[in-house]
Coordinates of C-alpha atoms in Angstrom, one line a residue:
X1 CA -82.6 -112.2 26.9
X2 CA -84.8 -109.3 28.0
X3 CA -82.2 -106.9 28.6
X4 CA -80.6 -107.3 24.9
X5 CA -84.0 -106.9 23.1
X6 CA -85.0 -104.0 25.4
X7 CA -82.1 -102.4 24.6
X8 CA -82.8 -102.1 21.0
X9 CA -86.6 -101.0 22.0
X10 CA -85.6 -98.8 24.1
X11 CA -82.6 -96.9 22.1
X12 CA -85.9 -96.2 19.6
X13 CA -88.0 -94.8 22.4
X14 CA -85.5 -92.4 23.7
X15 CA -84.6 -91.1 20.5
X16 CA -87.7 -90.4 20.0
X17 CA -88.0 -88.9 23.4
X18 CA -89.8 -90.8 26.0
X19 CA -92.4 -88.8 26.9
X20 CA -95.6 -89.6 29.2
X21 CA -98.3 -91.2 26.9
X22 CA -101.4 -89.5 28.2
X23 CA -104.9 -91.8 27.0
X24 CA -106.2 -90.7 23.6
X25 CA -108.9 -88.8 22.7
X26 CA -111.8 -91.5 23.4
X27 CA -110.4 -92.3 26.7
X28 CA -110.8 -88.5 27.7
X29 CA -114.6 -88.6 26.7
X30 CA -115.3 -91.0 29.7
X31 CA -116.0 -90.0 33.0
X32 CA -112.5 -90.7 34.7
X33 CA -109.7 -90.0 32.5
X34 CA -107.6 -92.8 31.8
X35 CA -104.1 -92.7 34.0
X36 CA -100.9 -91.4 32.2
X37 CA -98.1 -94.0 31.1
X38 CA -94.9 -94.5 30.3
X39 CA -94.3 -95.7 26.5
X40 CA -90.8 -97.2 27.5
X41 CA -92.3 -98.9 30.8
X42 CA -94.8 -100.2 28.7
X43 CA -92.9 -101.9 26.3
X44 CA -90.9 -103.7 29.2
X45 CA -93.8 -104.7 30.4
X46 CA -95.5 -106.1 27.2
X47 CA -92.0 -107.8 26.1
X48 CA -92.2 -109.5 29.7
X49 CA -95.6 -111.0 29.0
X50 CA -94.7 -111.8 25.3
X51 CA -91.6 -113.9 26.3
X52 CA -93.9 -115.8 29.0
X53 CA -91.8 -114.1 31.7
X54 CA -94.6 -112.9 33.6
X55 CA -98.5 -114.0 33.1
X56 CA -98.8 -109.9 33.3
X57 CA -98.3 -107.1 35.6
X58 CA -98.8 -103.7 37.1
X59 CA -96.6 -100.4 36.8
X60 CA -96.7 -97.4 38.8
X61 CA -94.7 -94.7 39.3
X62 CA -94.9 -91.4 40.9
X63 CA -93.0 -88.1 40.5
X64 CA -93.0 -85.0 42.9
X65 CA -96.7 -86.7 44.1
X66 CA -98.2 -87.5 41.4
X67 CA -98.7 -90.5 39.3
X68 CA -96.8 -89.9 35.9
X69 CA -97.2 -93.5 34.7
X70 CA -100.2 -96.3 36.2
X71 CA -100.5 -99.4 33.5
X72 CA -101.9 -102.9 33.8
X73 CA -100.1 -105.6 31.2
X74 CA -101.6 -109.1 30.3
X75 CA -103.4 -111.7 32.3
X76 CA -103.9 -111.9 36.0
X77 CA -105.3 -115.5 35.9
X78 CA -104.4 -117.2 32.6
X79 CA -106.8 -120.1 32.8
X80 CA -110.0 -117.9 34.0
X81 CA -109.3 -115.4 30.6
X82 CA -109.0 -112.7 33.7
X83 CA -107.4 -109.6 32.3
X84 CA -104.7 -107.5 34.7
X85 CA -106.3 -104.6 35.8
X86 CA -104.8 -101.2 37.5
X87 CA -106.2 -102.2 40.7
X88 CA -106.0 -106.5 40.6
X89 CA -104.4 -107.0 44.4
X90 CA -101.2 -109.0 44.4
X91 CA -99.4 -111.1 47.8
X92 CA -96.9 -108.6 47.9
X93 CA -94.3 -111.0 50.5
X94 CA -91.9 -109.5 52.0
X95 CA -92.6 -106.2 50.8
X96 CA -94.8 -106.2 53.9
X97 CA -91.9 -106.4 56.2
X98 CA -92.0 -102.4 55.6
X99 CA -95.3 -101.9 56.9
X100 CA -94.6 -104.0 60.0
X101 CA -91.5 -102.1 60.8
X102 CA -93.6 -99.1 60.8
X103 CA -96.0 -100.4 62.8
X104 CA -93.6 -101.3 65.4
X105 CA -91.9 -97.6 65.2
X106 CA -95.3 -96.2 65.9
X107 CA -95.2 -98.0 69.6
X108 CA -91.2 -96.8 69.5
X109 CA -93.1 -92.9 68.9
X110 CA -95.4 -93.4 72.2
X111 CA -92.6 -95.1 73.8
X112 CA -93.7 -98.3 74.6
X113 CA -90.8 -100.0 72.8
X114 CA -87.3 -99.3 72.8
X115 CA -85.1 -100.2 69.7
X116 CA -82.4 -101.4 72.6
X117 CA -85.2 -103.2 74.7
X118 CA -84.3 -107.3 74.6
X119 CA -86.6 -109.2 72.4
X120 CA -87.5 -110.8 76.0
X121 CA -88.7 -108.3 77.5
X122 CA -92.1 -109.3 75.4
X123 CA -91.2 -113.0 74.4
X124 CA -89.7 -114.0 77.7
X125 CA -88.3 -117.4 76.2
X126 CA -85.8 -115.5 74.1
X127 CA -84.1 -114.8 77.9
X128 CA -82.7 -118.6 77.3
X129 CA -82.0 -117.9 73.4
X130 CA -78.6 -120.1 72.1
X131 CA -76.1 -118.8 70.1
X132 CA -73.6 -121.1 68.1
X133 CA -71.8 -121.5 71.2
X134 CA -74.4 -121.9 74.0
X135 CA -76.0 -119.3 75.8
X136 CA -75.5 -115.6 74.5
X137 CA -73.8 -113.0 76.3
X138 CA -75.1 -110.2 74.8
X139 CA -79.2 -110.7 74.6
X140 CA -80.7 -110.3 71.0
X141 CA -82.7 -106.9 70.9
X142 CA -85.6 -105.4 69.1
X143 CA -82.9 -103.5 66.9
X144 CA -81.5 -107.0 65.9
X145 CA -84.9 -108.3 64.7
X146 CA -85.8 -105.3 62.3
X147 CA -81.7 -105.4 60.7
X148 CA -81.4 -109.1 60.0
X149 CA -78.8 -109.1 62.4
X150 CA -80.1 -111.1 65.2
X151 CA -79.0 -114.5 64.0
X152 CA -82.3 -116.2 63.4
X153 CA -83.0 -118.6 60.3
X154 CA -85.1 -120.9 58.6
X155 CA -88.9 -120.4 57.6
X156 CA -90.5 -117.4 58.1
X157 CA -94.0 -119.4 58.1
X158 CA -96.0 -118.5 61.5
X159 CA -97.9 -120.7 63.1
X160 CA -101.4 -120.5 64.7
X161 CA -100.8 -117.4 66.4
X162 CA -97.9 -114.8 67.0
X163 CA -97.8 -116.0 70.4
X164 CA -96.4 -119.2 69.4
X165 CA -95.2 -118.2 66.5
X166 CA -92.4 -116.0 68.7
X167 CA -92.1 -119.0 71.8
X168 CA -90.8 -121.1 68.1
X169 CA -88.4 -118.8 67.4
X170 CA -86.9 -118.0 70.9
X171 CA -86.0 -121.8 70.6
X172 CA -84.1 -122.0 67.4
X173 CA -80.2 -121.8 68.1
X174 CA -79.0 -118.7 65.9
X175 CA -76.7 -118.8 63.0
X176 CA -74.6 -116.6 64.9
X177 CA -73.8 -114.0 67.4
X178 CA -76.1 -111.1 67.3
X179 CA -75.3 -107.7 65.7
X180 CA -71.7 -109.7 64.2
X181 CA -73.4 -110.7 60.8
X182 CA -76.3 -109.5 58.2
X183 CA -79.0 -112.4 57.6
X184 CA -82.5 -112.8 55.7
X185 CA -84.6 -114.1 58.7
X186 CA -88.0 -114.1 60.2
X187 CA -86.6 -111.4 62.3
X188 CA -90.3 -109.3 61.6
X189 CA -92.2 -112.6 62.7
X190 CA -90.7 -111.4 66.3
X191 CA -91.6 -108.0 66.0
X192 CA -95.3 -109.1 65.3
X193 CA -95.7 -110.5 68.8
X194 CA -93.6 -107.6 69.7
X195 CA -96.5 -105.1 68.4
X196 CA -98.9 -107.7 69.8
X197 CA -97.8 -107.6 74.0
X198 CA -97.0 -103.6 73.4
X199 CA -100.2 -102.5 72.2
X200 CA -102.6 -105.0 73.6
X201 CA -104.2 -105.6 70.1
X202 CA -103.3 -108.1 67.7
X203 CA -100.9 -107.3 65.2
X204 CA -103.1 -107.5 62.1
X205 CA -105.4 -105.0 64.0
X206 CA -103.0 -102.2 64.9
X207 CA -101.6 -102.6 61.8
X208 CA -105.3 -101.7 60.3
X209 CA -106.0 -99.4 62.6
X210 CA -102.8 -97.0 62.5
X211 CA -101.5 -97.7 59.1
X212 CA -103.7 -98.7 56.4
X213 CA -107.4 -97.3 57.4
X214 CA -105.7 -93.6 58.3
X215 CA -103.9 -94.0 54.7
X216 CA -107.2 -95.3 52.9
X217 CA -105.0 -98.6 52.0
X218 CA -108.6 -100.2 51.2
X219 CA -107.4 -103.1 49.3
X220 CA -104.6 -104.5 51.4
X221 CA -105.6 -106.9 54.0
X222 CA -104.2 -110.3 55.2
X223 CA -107.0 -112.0 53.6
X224 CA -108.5 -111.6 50.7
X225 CA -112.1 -110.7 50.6
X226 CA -112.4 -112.1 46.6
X227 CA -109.7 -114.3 45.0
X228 CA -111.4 -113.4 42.0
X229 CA -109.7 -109.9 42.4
X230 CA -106.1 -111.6 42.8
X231 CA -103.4 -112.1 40.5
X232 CA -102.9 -115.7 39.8
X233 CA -99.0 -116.9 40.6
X234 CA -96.6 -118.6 38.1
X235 CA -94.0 -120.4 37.3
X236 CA -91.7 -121.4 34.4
X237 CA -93.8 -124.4 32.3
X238 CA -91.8 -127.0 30.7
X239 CA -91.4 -125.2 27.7
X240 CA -89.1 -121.7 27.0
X241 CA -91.5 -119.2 27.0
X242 CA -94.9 -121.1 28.3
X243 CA -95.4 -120.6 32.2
X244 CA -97.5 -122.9 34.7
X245 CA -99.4 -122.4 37.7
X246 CA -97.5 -122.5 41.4
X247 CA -98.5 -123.1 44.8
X248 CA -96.8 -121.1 47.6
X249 CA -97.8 -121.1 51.5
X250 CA -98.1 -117.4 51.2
X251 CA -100.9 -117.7 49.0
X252 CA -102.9 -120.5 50.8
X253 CA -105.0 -117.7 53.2
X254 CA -107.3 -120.8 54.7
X255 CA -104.0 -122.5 55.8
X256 CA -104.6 -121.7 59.7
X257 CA -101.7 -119.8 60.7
X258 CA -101.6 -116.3 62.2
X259 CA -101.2 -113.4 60.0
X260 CA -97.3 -113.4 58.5
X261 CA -95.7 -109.9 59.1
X262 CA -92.6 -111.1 57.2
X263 CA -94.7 -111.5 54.2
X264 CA -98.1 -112.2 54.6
X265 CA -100.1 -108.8 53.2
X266 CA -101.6 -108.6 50.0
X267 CA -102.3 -105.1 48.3
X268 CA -102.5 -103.1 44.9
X269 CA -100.2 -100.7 43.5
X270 CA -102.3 -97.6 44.2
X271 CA -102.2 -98.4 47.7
X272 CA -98.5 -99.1 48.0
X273 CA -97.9 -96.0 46.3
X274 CA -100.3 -94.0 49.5
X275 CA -97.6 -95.9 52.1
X276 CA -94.1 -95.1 50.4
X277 CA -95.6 -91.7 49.7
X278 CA -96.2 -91.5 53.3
X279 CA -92.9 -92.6 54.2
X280 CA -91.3 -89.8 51.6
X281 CA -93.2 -87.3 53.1
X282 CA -91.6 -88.1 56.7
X283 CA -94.8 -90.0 58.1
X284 CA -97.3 -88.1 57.0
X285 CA -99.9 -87.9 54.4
X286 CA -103.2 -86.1 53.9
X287 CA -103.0 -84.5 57.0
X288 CA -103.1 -88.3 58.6
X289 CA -99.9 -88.1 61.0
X290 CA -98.6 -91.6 61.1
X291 CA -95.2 -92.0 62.5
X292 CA -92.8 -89.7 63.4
X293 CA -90.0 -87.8 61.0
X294 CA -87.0 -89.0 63.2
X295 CA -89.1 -92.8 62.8
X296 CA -88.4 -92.6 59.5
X297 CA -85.3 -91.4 59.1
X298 CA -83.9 -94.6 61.2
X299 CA -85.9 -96.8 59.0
X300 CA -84.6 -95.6 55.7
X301 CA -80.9 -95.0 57.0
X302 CA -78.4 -97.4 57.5
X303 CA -78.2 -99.2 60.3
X304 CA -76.1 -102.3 59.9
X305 CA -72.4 -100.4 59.3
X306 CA -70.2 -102.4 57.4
X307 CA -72.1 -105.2 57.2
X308 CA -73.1 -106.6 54.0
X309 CA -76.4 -106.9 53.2
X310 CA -79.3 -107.8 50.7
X311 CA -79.4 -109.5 48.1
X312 CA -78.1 -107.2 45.5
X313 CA -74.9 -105.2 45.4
X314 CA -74.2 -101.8 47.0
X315 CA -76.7 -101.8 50.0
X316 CA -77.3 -101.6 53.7
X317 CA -79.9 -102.2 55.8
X318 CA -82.0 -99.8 57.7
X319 CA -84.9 -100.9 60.0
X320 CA -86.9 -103.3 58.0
X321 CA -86.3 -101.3 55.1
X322 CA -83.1 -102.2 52.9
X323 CA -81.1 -98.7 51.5
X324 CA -79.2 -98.3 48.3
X325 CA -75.6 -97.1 49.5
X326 CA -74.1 -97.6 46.1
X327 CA -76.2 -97.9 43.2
X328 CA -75.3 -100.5 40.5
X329 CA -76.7 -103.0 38.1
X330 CA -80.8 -103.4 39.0
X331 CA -80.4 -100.6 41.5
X332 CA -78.4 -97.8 38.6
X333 CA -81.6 -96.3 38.0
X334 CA -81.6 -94.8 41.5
X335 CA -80.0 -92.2 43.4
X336 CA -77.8 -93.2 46.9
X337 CA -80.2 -93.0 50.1
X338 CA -83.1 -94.6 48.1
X339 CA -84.7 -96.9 49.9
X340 CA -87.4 -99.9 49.6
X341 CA -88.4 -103.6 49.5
X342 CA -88.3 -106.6 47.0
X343 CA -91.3 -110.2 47.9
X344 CA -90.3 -113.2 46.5
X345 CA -92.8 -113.7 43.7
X346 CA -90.8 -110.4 42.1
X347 CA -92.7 -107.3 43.5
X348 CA -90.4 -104.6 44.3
X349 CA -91.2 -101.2 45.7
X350 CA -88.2 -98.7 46.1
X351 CA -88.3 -94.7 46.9
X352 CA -86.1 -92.3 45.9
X353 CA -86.0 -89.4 48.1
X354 CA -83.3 -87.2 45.9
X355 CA -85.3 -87.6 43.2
X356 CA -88.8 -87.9 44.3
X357 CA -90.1 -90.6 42.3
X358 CA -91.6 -93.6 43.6
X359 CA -91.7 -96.9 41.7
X360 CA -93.6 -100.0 42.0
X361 CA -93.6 -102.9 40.2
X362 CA -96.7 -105.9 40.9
X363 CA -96.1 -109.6 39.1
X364 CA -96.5 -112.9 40.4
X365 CA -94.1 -115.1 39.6
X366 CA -91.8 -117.9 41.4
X367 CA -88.6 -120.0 40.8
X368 CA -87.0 -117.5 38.6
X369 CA -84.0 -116.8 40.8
X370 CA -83.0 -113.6 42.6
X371 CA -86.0 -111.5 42.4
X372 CA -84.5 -108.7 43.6
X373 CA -81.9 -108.8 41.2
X374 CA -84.5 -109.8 38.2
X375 CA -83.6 -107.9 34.7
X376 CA -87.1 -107.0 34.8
X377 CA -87.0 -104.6 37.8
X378 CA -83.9 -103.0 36.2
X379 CA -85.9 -102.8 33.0
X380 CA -88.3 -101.0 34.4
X381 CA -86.6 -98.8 36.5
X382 CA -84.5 -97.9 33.9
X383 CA -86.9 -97.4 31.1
X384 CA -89.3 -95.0 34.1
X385 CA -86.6 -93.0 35.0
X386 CA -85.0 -92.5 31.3
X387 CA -88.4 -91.2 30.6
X388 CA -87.9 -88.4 33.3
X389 CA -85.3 -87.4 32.6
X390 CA -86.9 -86.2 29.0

């Protein structure tokens, strides 16, 4: 298992005190200095592409602002020979549910959405939305959609635009009552149509426009301008250790459907790292105002109460952000109040405000079971943060 052999590798590497392994002398002779790494993230990393976990990867993390470790392991495309590199763009997934829920808390800043507004207010068929038991009492609001508490299941595909993607929703019959239980859902679908009647733009538009061209997020779109620059995604080959090539919908970009803003964005680690900055800054960065202070603190707080949440132990659920409340097993490595986002081909991104440190870890890889809980996200948050602390 990873974690039993990293433990061993890792004992070494803090005895011998993890420090940041700056590039050597040849690497300083060239015109751009090489970025800093970690040793111990490294390792992870490389023991991850030696046991055919991952086909490779990319590892970033900053401290205080700045980047203290940025490394690129193995292969981004096994059968082109295609080495990872420090800026190869991933499909991050759901990470991007995030960036939408920022998007839609910039229109909550000029106040031309409400948190408590109901969802049919801008998709009028919600007005005849069914609960379990008939019609609902209570309507489901804009709050509901960004907590997973609205009741809403099933795909989070879109179809050919948000317009219908959100008239398809309004007529699925919820799970349950909304606001009485914590569910994964296409909740942010909604909220993309919502964006969509509020501003008068299309959602992938706004979301260009007031997120990633003010933040200089250059290489995350909704479609890739060359493939050639994306990590390839895996899975688990017929034999231990070998992996094989996978097919997902969220990595078919000529497949006709509207941009996904539960999980449709693809990006690269340096740009993540601008947007989570952002956010741990309060909403602003460079000078570039995005979203308000008070935004931000909704998003990154919880929201949800009791409720249990996520798909790892000890969290809540803020506004399309999910929050570390008690810190334990993948999540030890971070302090309570951190906050951040897993995708389902294993890409995680938390923040953690107490501690300033920002981590992010890029791989593509499916059907290897609770990427959020993966050893190899504790691994590495683990191994970063140990070196830190040195």
């Amino acid at each position: 298992m990873l974690s039993l052999m990293l433990c061993r590798r890792l004992s070494l590497l803090v005895l011998l005190s993890l420090a940041l392994v700056v590039a050597g002398p040849q690497a300083a002779r060239a015109e751009k200095p090489a970025p800093p790494q970690i040793a111990g993230v490294v390792e992870v990393m490389n023991l991850a592409a030696e046991e055919g976990q991952i086909s490779g990867g990319v590892t970033l993390v900053v401290k205080d602002g700045k980047t203290v470790h940025l490394a690129a392991t193995g292969m981004a495309d096994i059968a082109q020979d295609r080495p990872m590199t420090i800026d190869t763009q991933f499909a991050i997934a759901s990470m991007t549910k995030p960036i939408t829920a920022t998007a839609l808390m910039i229109l909550v800043d000029q106040g031309k959405v409400q948190l408590t507004d109901p969802v049919s207010k801008y998709i009028p068929e919600f007005a005849d939305a069914q609960g379990p038991d008939g019609k609902l009492a209570q309507p489901v609001t804009v709050q509901h959609l960004l907590t997973h508490t609205s009741g809403l299941g099933d795909s989070q595909q879109t179809e050919t635009t948000l317009e219908a993607t959100g008239k398809e929703l309004a007529q699925r019959k919820l799970k349950f009552l909304p606001g009485s239980k914590w569910q994964y859902s296409p909740g942010l679908n909604a909220c993309g149509r919502i964006i969509e009647v509020a501003s008068g733009q299309p959602y992938d538009q706004f979301v260009s426009e007031q997120i990633l061209q003010p933040l200089k997020m250059k290489h995350t779109a909704f479609v890739p301008k060359n493939k050639n620059k994306l990590a390839g995604l895996y899975e688990p080959g017929k034999e231990k250790g070998q992996l094989a090539a996978a097919d997902h919908w969220l990595t078919r970009f000529t497949s006709g459907r509207a941009p996904n803003p539960s999980g449709g964005l693809i990006s690269t680690a340096a740009d993540l790292a601008r947007f989570y900055q952002m956010i741990l800054n309060g909403g602003e960065l460079d000078g570039q105002r995005i979203v308000s202070e008070e935004a931000v603190k909704q998003m990154t707080t919880v929201q949800t109460g009791d409720l249990t949440t996520g798909f790892t132990p000890g969290n809540g659920w803020g506004l399309g952000w999910c929050v570390v409340r008690e810190p334990q097993g993948v999540s030890a490595a971070l302090a309570p109040g951190s906050y951040g986002h897993g995708g389902a081909f294993g890409t995680q991104g938390w923040v953690d405000p107490k501690n300033q440190t920002i981590y992010v870890l890029l791989i593509q890889r499916t059907n290897f079971g609770n990427s959020d809980g993966s050893d190899l996200r504790g691994a590495f948050q683990d191994a970063a943060h140990a070196a830190l602390k040195n």
